[in-house]
Amino acid sequence: MLTPAARRFWEILPGATSWTVLVAPFILSFIWPEGIAYFIIVFDTYWLTKALVMGGHLVFGYYHMQRAMRIDWLERVRQTEDMEGLSNDLLRRFHLARGFEARRLKEEWEQVEAMRRMPAIQKDWRQVRHAVIYAIYKESFEVVEGSLRACFESNYPKNKMIIVLALEERAGAQAVAVAEKIKEVFDGVFADILVTIHPDGIIGELKAKGANVYYAGQELKKYVDARGWQYDDVMVSCFDADTLPSRQYFANVTYNYILNPERTFRSYQPIPLFNNNIWDVPVINRLVAFGSSYWQMIESTRPHRLVNFSSQTMSLKTLVDIDFWDRAVVSEDSKQFYRAFYQYRGNHQAIPIFTPVSMDAVLGRTYWDTLKAQYIQKRRWAWGIENFPYAMEKFFAMQGLMTLKDRIIHPFRMLEGHVSWATSSLLIALGGWLPILLNMDFRSSILAYHLPVLARDLLSLTWVGIIVSTIVAFQLLPPRPAKYGKIKTVEMLLMWVMVPISGIIFGSIPAIDAETRLMLGKYLGFHVTEKERKTTFAPSVVDKTVVSRVS
């Protein structure tokens, strides 16, 4: 355990680093403007390269998602009953395929072949049940009903699915009424629908999603124990109330689960698409929604970096091993990954699932409410830096139990990622002008004359990435509601010019806000994001949007 002083040091470090990075160019512009100028040139070049690389990963992630949405994963799962037959079928497909498809089929065939040679650890998919925990606070019946309808429309056998409606006692009678109506509407559809009510005021808990789903997980464990089921036969998905799993999601997770010999030491991470209400939200919020989805698509193509975010699936065995969710943090999703990673001494990975889940973009009752809620949501996501002291605690505690690489990699990525999040947009926007505006002597130099031009030319190339982002966005959009004319589509196209503004207002600023609060010991509580819907899409419509674009 870290001492209080050590914990405060690690809480201070991220914010102090970000503020140093932001303040240093101002100070050095007076005493060493040439150094700042060359730093900005190198920094802009680095970000140009990074933007192009991430654009490539985005396209790659989209191709992965296209492919995943074309596959009948339930049929794949059924084929695992005959591993040799599945192996032969995949090998035949591989010889007929080319390029990207051939590479993916080869990887899949190798995985099946490895499992075929290990009959002792093979798992019959017919024994696998899915429990879906929906964390509910004060969401409306329409929101929750749409989410359960998406589960109903999935192609996984419903008699193998248990729905857990995780309510909060402090939400009052409204939440209970919603749950009762849901049970009435979906009576007999699933194997069971459980309703848990998390008591308010438990000492040591934060009023947050983690505490709610921890309680629901404990109740689910009792339910499973009473029926004598094996923990590793139960997959547990933890979703927000507005999450619509795509039709193939549960079958895809099952397939990946039973083919992985290290299945207990893995979590399964879908790509979240914030597009349930994307046509209704203001322009700048759409950019944030797409940006959030894009980042997860990019990270899914780099599984060595992938950390759980929002929706996720684990086996009940894994959850029992790590004692379910952390009840005292805001960022329970990413903390879940780190807890499993250190519990299993580095033998834990998040497996990307390219059949997506659809969620709501931020939308309040008024335009101002929407902007405010968006800022609060991004600040809450940036508050994931609260896990940095925990990672540093494990860095020291796991010495001798884990390799140095495994102990240092996640603290380093966390610190680098959050500092970059807080500073990059501001440095790109302002850094090139600081030595010119603040240093009169430097202003008349040749370097000062060329610096803005060079920075502009470098950053103009990043529009290649924005064009790619625009094209992908149009492939992911649900159908335009009839109440909106074609001008709305034009608006969808033109909104991308606001990317630099969005990057500062809903990127750097909330991130530096979160880091500063942690640095000063002003700890955040959990704030439920406000999400309104002006247009209601059936889950099948949202899912078919993706399917129709990729078939």
XYZ file of C-alpha atoms in Angstrom, residues 48-523:
476
model
C 1.147 14.940 -38.350
C 2.757 11.504 -38.404
C 0.576 10.315 -35.542
C -2.593 11.607 -37.225
C -1.770 9.770 -40.446
C -0.964 6.563 -38.566
C -4.192 6.783 -36.559
C -6.110 7.457 -39.770
C -4.726 4.197 -41.104
C -5.763 2.379 -37.928
C -9.243 3.912 -38.211
C -9.675 2.551 -41.738
C -8.285 -0.787 -40.594
C -10.733 -0.821 -37.663
C -13.611 -0.049 -40.002
C -12.634 -2.967 -42.251
C -12.528 -5.200 -39.179
C -16.023 -4.053 -38.250
C -17.283 -4.561 -41.810
C -16.026 -8.112 -41.778
C -17.371 -8.881 -38.309
C -20.848 -7.642 -39.222
C -20.949 -9.873 -42.311
C -20.218 -13.080 -40.411
C -22.951 -15.251 -38.927
C -21.261 -15.712 -35.564
C -23.960 -17.996 -34.213
C -23.283 -20.378 -37.093
C -19.562 -20.134 -36.309
C -20.322 -20.967 -32.686
C -22.382 -23.992 -33.691
C -19.527 -25.191 -35.877
C -17.317 -25.434 -32.776
C -19.237 -28.601 -31.896
C -17.004 -30.200 -34.563
C -13.602 -28.545 -34.243
C -12.066 -30.568 -37.046
C -14.882 -29.675 -39.415
C -14.613 -25.986 -38.476
C -10.853 -26.089 -39.009
C -11.255 -27.621 -42.464
C -13.937 -25.091 -43.406
C -11.761 -22.149 -42.354
C -8.773 -23.574 -44.226
C -10.882 -23.913 -47.373
C -12.087 -20.312 -47.022
C -8.510 -19.153 -46.465
C -7.316 -20.682 -49.746
C -10.124 -18.922 -51.608
C -9.597 -15.528 -49.943
C -7.130 -12.739 -50.615
C -5.550 -9.872 -48.711
C -7.122 -8.745 -45.445
C -9.761 -11.492 -45.436
C -7.113 -14.165 -45.959
C -5.027 -12.864 -43.055
C -7.995 -12.842 -40.720
C -9.052 -16.352 -41.759
C -5.517 -17.623 -41.216
C -5.464 -16.160 -37.693
C -8.863 -17.702 -36.974
C -7.815 -21.088 -38.387
C -4.669 -21.097 -36.249
C -6.775 -20.369 -33.168
C -9.200 -23.198 -33.970
C -6.339 -25.611 -34.698
C -4.703 -24.789 -31.370
C -7.963 -25.421 -29.505
C -8.619 -28.623 -31.485
C -5.366 -30.022 -30.112
C -6.433 -29.261 -26.518
C -9.625 -31.283 -26.014
C -9.267 -31.143 -22.229
C -10.009 -27.405 -22.136
C -12.567 -27.222 -24.928
C -15.878 -25.691 -23.876
C -19.287 -26.569 -25.280
C -20.971 -23.345 -26.341
C -24.354 -24.779 -25.365
C -23.273 -24.498 -21.735
C -22.461 -20.786 -22.054
C -25.020 -18.380 -20.628
C -24.985 -14.603 -20.911
C -25.959 -12.364 -18.005
C -26.429 -8.739 -19.048
C -26.242 -6.162 -16.259
C -27.882 -2.848 -17.121
C -26.896 -0.082 -14.692
C -30.028 2.048 -14.351
C -30.481 5.289 -12.475
C -33.333 7.521 -13.649
C -33.465 6.557 -17.316
C -36.887 6.447 -18.933
C -38.818 3.301 -19.804
C -38.280 4.037 -23.513
C -34.491 4.006 -23.112
C -34.384 0.783 -21.086
C -36.999 -0.922 -23.252
C -34.966 -0.182 -26.378
C -31.892 -1.759 -24.800
C -33.708 -4.957 -23.833
C -35.331 -5.106 -27.245
C -31.842 -5.090 -28.747
C -30.976 -8.085 -26.545
C -34.194 -9.770 -27.659
C -33.319 -9.173 -31.319
C -29.859 -10.674 -30.896
C -29.444 -14.088 -32.495
C -28.150 -15.783 -29.345
C -30.662 -18.213 -27.747
C -32.802 -16.227 -25.315
C -33.114 -19.186 -22.965
C -29.387 -18.707 -22.361
C -29.719 -15.016 -21.465
C -30.382 -13.494 -18.037
C -31.094 -9.778 -17.788
C -30.118 -7.971 -14.584
C -31.711 -4.559 -14.047
C -29.389 -2.914 -11.526
C -31.335 -0.106 -9.829
C -30.274 2.476 -7.266
C -32.315 2.863 -4.090
C -31.752 6.610 -4.213
C -33.439 6.761 -7.648
C -36.752 6.196 -5.881
C -40.033 4.720 -7.030
C -39.603 5.864 -10.640
C -36.789 3.385 -11.308
C -38.724 0.552 -9.671
C -41.766 1.352 -11.808
C -39.635 1.240 -14.962
C -38.192 -2.138 -13.935
C -41.627 -3.584 -13.170
C -42.954 -2.456 -16.535
C -39.905 -3.923 -18.275
C -40.477 -7.269 -16.556
C -44.098 -7.198 -17.658
C -43.281 -6.379 -21.293
C -40.504 -8.981 -21.583
C -42.097 -11.672 -19.435
C -41.107 -15.112 -20.734
C -38.720 -13.739 -23.366
C -35.419 -14.398 -21.580
C -34.325 -17.156 -19.229
C -34.926 -14.683 -16.410
C -35.022 -10.988 -15.554
C -33.548 -10.082 -12.182
C -34.037 -6.740 -10.464
C -31.484 -5.630 -7.893
C -31.752 -2.471 -5.805
C -28.423 -1.169 -4.574
C -28.862 0.246 -1.037
C -27.916 3.870 -0.569
C -25.380 5.090 1.962
C -23.088 2.055 2.265
C -19.925 3.192 4.054
C -16.816 3.120 1.881
C -18.720 3.323 -1.398
C -18.835 6.168 -3.891
C -22.245 7.017 -5.312
C -21.211 5.660 -8.690
C -21.908 2.980 -11.269
C -19.180 0.718 -9.872
C -20.921 0.353 -6.518
C -24.245 -0.401 -8.201
C -22.926 -3.115 -10.522
C -20.805 -4.571 -7.694
C -24.008 -5.178 -5.752
C -25.746 -6.554 -8.854
C -22.795 -8.862 -9.494
C -22.979 -10.231 -5.960
C -26.697 -10.920 -6.385
C -26.031 -12.603 -9.729
C -23.429 -14.836 -8.069
C -26.027 -15.969 -5.513
C -28.438 -16.689 -8.370
C -25.805 -18.777 -10.191
C -24.772 -20.606 -7.005
C -28.380 -21.566 -6.308
C -28.542 -23.291 -9.702
C -25.166 -24.978 -9.457
C -23.781 -23.401 -12.622
C -20.053 -23.164 -13.184
C -18.731 -19.604 -13.020
C -16.787 -20.008 -16.258
C -20.016 -20.973 -18.045
C -21.520 -17.537 -17.381
C -20.460 -14.483 -19.386
C -21.349 -11.172 -17.734
C -21.808 -8.016 -19.807
C -21.921 -4.691 -17.985
C -23.811 -2.044 -19.965
C -25.133 1.460 -19.452
C -28.912 1.741 -19.645
C -28.828 3.089 -23.218
C -26.589 0.367 -24.689
C -27.940 -1.551 -27.682
C -25.838 -4.641 -28.455
C -25.754 -5.508 -32.140
C -27.495 -8.654 -33.278
C -24.320 -10.732 -33.465
C -22.615 -9.394 -30.340
C -23.286 -12.201 -27.858
C -22.518 -14.921 -30.408
C -19.266 -13.177 -31.355
C -18.217 -12.901 -27.705
C -19.064 -16.570 -27.147
C -16.983 -17.632 -30.145
C -13.970 -15.639 -28.993
C -14.416 -16.915 -25.449
C -14.573 -20.638 -26.140
C -11.665 -20.538 -28.607
C -9.316 -18.828 -26.162
C -7.370 -21.224 -23.915
C -6.742 -18.281 -21.549
C -10.428 -17.338 -21.546
C -10.626 -16.613 -17.820
C -7.741 -14.169 -18.125
C -9.416 -12.135 -20.847
C -12.100 -9.465 -21.045
C -14.062 -8.741 -24.197
C -14.361 -5.163 -25.414
C -16.868 -4.087 -28.092
C -16.596 -0.892 -30.120
C -19.096 1.676 -28.781
C -20.870 3.683 -31.473
C -22.529 6.768 -29.998
C -25.136 6.956 -32.731
C -28.533 6.112 -31.209
C -29.557 9.784 -31.336
C -26.743 11.187 -33.472
C -29.052 13.133 -35.824
C -30.584 15.019 -32.898
C -27.481 16.325 -31.135
C -25.744 19.658 -31.869
C -22.849 19.727 -34.321
C -20.009 19.935 -31.824
C -21.464 17.081 -29.757
C -21.606 14.936 -32.872
C -17.900 15.489 -33.366
C -17.219 14.390 -29.798
C -19.416 11.307 -30.264
C -17.674 10.286 -33.475
C -14.270 11.012 -31.965
C -15.003 8.748 -28.999
C -16.100 5.906 -31.281
C -13.105 6.430 -33.550
C -10.643 6.222 -30.682
C -12.066 2.853 -29.639
C -11.948 1.630 -33.245
C -8.296 2.677 -33.429
C -7.388 1.063 -30.112
C -9.173 -2.152 -31.118
C -6.673 -2.567 -33.955
C -3.894 -2.309 -31.357
C -5.010 -4.956 -28.834
C -1.723 -4.728 -26.929
C -2.875 -1.227 -25.874
C -6.591 -1.910 -25.472
C -8.123 -1.115 -22.069
C -11.768 -1.627 -21.129
C -14.060 1.318 -21.782
C -17.748 1.619 -20.899
C -19.387 -1.613 -22.160
C -17.468 -4.827 -21.523
C -17.898 -8.566 -21.014
C -16.067 -10.929 -18.646
C -16.715 -14.415 -17.370
C -18.249 -14.658 -13.921
C -15.146 -16.628 -12.930
C -12.999 -13.582 -13.721
C -15.347 -11.288 -11.814
C -15.287 -13.529 -8.745
C -11.478 -13.688 -8.895
C -11.142 -9.885 -8.875
C -14.104 -9.288 -6.513
C -16.378 -7.786 -9.158
C -16.081 -3.997 -9.596
C -14.331 -1.290 -7.610
C -16.940 0.478 -5.469
C -14.917 3.578 -4.633
C -13.904 5.006 -8.025
C -15.566 6.961 -10.816
C -13.769 5.170 -13.680
C -14.810 1.633 -12.852
C -14.519 0.473 -16.481
C -10.798 1.071 -16.999
C -10.073 0.199 -13.353
C -11.643 -3.190 -14.075
C -8.955 -3.895 -16.646
C -6.112 -2.899 -14.333
C -7.491 -4.907 -11.412
C -7.617 -8.044 -13.564
C -4.196 -7.293 -15.059
C -2.510 -7.173 -11.671
C -4.634 -9.965 -10.166
C -3.361 -12.289 -12.885
C 0.181 -10.857 -12.691
C 0.160 -9.424 -16.185
C -1.690 -12.307 -17.839
C -4.751 -10.317 -18.805
C -5.792 -8.763 -22.109
C -8.847 -7.016 -23.496
C -9.962 -8.854 -26.640
C -11.487 -6.523 -29.257
C -14.989 -7.474 -30.390
C -15.720 -5.821 -33.715
C -19.477 -6.303 -33.608
C -20.343 -2.957 -31.999
C -22.758 -1.750 -29.378
C -24.754 1.433 -29.968
C -25.139 4.109 -27.311
C -26.598 7.594 -26.956
C -24.616 10.717 -27.698
C -24.966 13.445 -25.081
C -28.189 15.420 -25.489
C -29.760 17.650 -22.848
C -33.084 19.443 -22.753
C -31.553 22.659 -24.077
C -28.495 23.523 -26.154
C -26.666 24.831 -23.091
C -27.599 21.737 -21.067
C -26.153 19.606 -23.855
C -22.837 21.462 -23.931
C -22.586 21.394 -20.152
C -23.377 17.674 -19.967
C -20.836 16.963 -22.706
C -18.109 18.801 -20.828
C -18.934 16.948 -17.612
C -18.877 13.599 -19.426
C -15.476 14.288 -20.990
C -14.116 15.455 -17.648
C -15.395 12.246 -16.063
C -13.666 10.191 -18.741
C -10.469 12.179 -18.198
C -10.841 11.440 -14.490
C -9.602 7.973 -15.415
C -6.230 9.390 -14.375
C -7.417 8.611 -10.828
C -6.154 5.080 -11.562
C -2.555 6.285 -11.939
C -1.671 6.078 -8.212
C -3.147 2.556 -8.158
C -0.947 1.554 -11.108
C 2.118 3.009 -9.392
C 1.229 1.194 -6.183
C 1.175 -2.062 -8.143
C 4.442 -1.137 -9.863
C 6.176 -1.376 -6.503
C 4.020 -4.092 -4.922
C 4.416 -6.548 -7.824
C 8.206 -6.334 -7.913
C 9.512 -9.878 -8.270
C 6.060 -11.149 -9.289
C 5.855 -9.451 -12.685
C 8.417 -8.369 -15.248
C 9.577 -4.758 -15.262
C 7.929 -4.266 -18.650
C 4.543 -5.483 -17.387
C 4.809 -3.331 -14.270
C 5.777 -0.107 -16.059
C 3.856 -0.269 -19.341
C 0.412 0.739 -18.070
C 1.523 3.529 -15.701
C 3.614 4.965 -18.544
C 0.820 4.774 -21.121
C -1.644 6.242 -18.650
C 0.591 9.202 -17.808
C 1.663 9.846 -21.404
C -1.875 9.484 -22.725
C -3.502 11.814 -20.214
C -0.778 14.472 -20.442
C -1.065 14.354 -24.225
C -4.867 14.571 -23.954
C -4.593 17.684 -21.797
C -1.907 19.522 -23.759
C -1.735 18.545 -27.427
C -4.687 20.506 -28.849
C -3.605 23.659 -27.032
C 0.026 23.346 -28.118
C -0.955 22.720 -31.726
C -3.320 25.701 -31.757
C -1.202 28.224 -29.853
C 2.375 26.989 -29.633
C 3.566 28.314 -32.983
C 2.485 31.869 -32.166
C 3.839 32.192 -28.638
C 7.498 33.125 -29.361
C 6.348 35.565 -32.051
C 3.763 37.305 -29.874
C 5.801 37.344 -26.661
C 9.329 38.126 -27.880
C 9.860 41.359 -29.822
C 13.447 40.526 -30.798
C 12.545 37.100 -32.150
C 9.637 38.543 -34.132
C 11.988 40.092 -36.695
C 14.026 36.919 -37.294
C 13.849 34.718 -40.389
C 12.765 31.742 -38.263
C 9.845 33.760 -36.881
C 8.754 34.616 -40.412
C 8.758 30.990 -41.547
C 7.453 29.360 -38.337
C 3.693 30.044 -38.794
C 3.869 29.115 -42.476
C 5.685 25.858 -41.774
C 3.343 24.971 -38.902
C 0.325 25.738 -41.098
C 1.643 23.606 -43.962
C 2.407 20.686 -41.658
C -0.969 20.757 -39.956
C -2.858 21.232 -43.220
C -1.799 17.704 -44.132
C -3.796 16.406 -41.175
C -6.910 17.178 -43.217
C -6.238 13.853 -44.898
C -7.206 12.258 -41.590
C -10.282 14.466 -41.296
C -11.418 13.455 -44.783
C -11.011 9.795 -43.825
C -12.980 10.448 -40.619
C -15.781 12.077 -42.612
C -16.060 9.142 -45.004
C -16.174 6.609 -42.164
C -18.752 8.723 -40.300
C -21.164 8.604 -43.223
C -20.839 4.818 -43.330
C -21.805 4.554 -39.649
C -24.767 6.940 -39.637
C -28.256 5.549 -38.987
C -30.880 6.531 -41.584
C -31.760 10.222 -41.508
C -35.107 10.717 -39.711
C -37.887 11.897 -42.003
C -38.309 15.112 -40.010
C -34.844 16.265 -41.111
C -34.208 17.474 -44.648
C -31.125 17.066 -46.829
C -29.637 20.192 -45.269
C -28.984 18.058 -42.185
C -26.796 15.770 -44.286
C -24.872 18.790 -45.570
C -24.445 19.875 -41.960
C -23.005 16.436 -41.173
C -20.420 17.035 -43.878
C -19.457 20.595 -42.954
C -19.211 19.981 -39.207
C -15.706 18.527 -39.539
C -14.193 22.002 -39.936
C -14.903 22.408 -36.205
C -12.530 19.606 -35.194
C -9.833 21.992 -33.834
C -12.400 23.826 -31.683
C -13.898 20.581 -30.424
C -10.435 19.267 -29.593
C -9.784 22.200 -27.277
C -13.205 22.719 -25.660
C -14.061 19.047 -25.171
C -10.558 17.615 -25.218
C -7.742 19.547 -23.609
C -9.780 21.727 -21.239
C -11.796 18.981 -19.465
C -8.649 16.831 -19.291
C -6.570 19.555 -17.632
C -9.575 20.283 -15.399
C -9.654 16.656 -14.210
C -5.893 16.484 -13.678
C -5.870 19.774 -11.795
C -8.654 18.624 -9.481
C -6.751 15.422 -8.739
C -3.568 17.441 -8.198
C -5.329 19.703 -5.689
C -7.152 16.848 -3.963
C -10.576 18.076 -5.107
C -11.921 14.640 -5.956
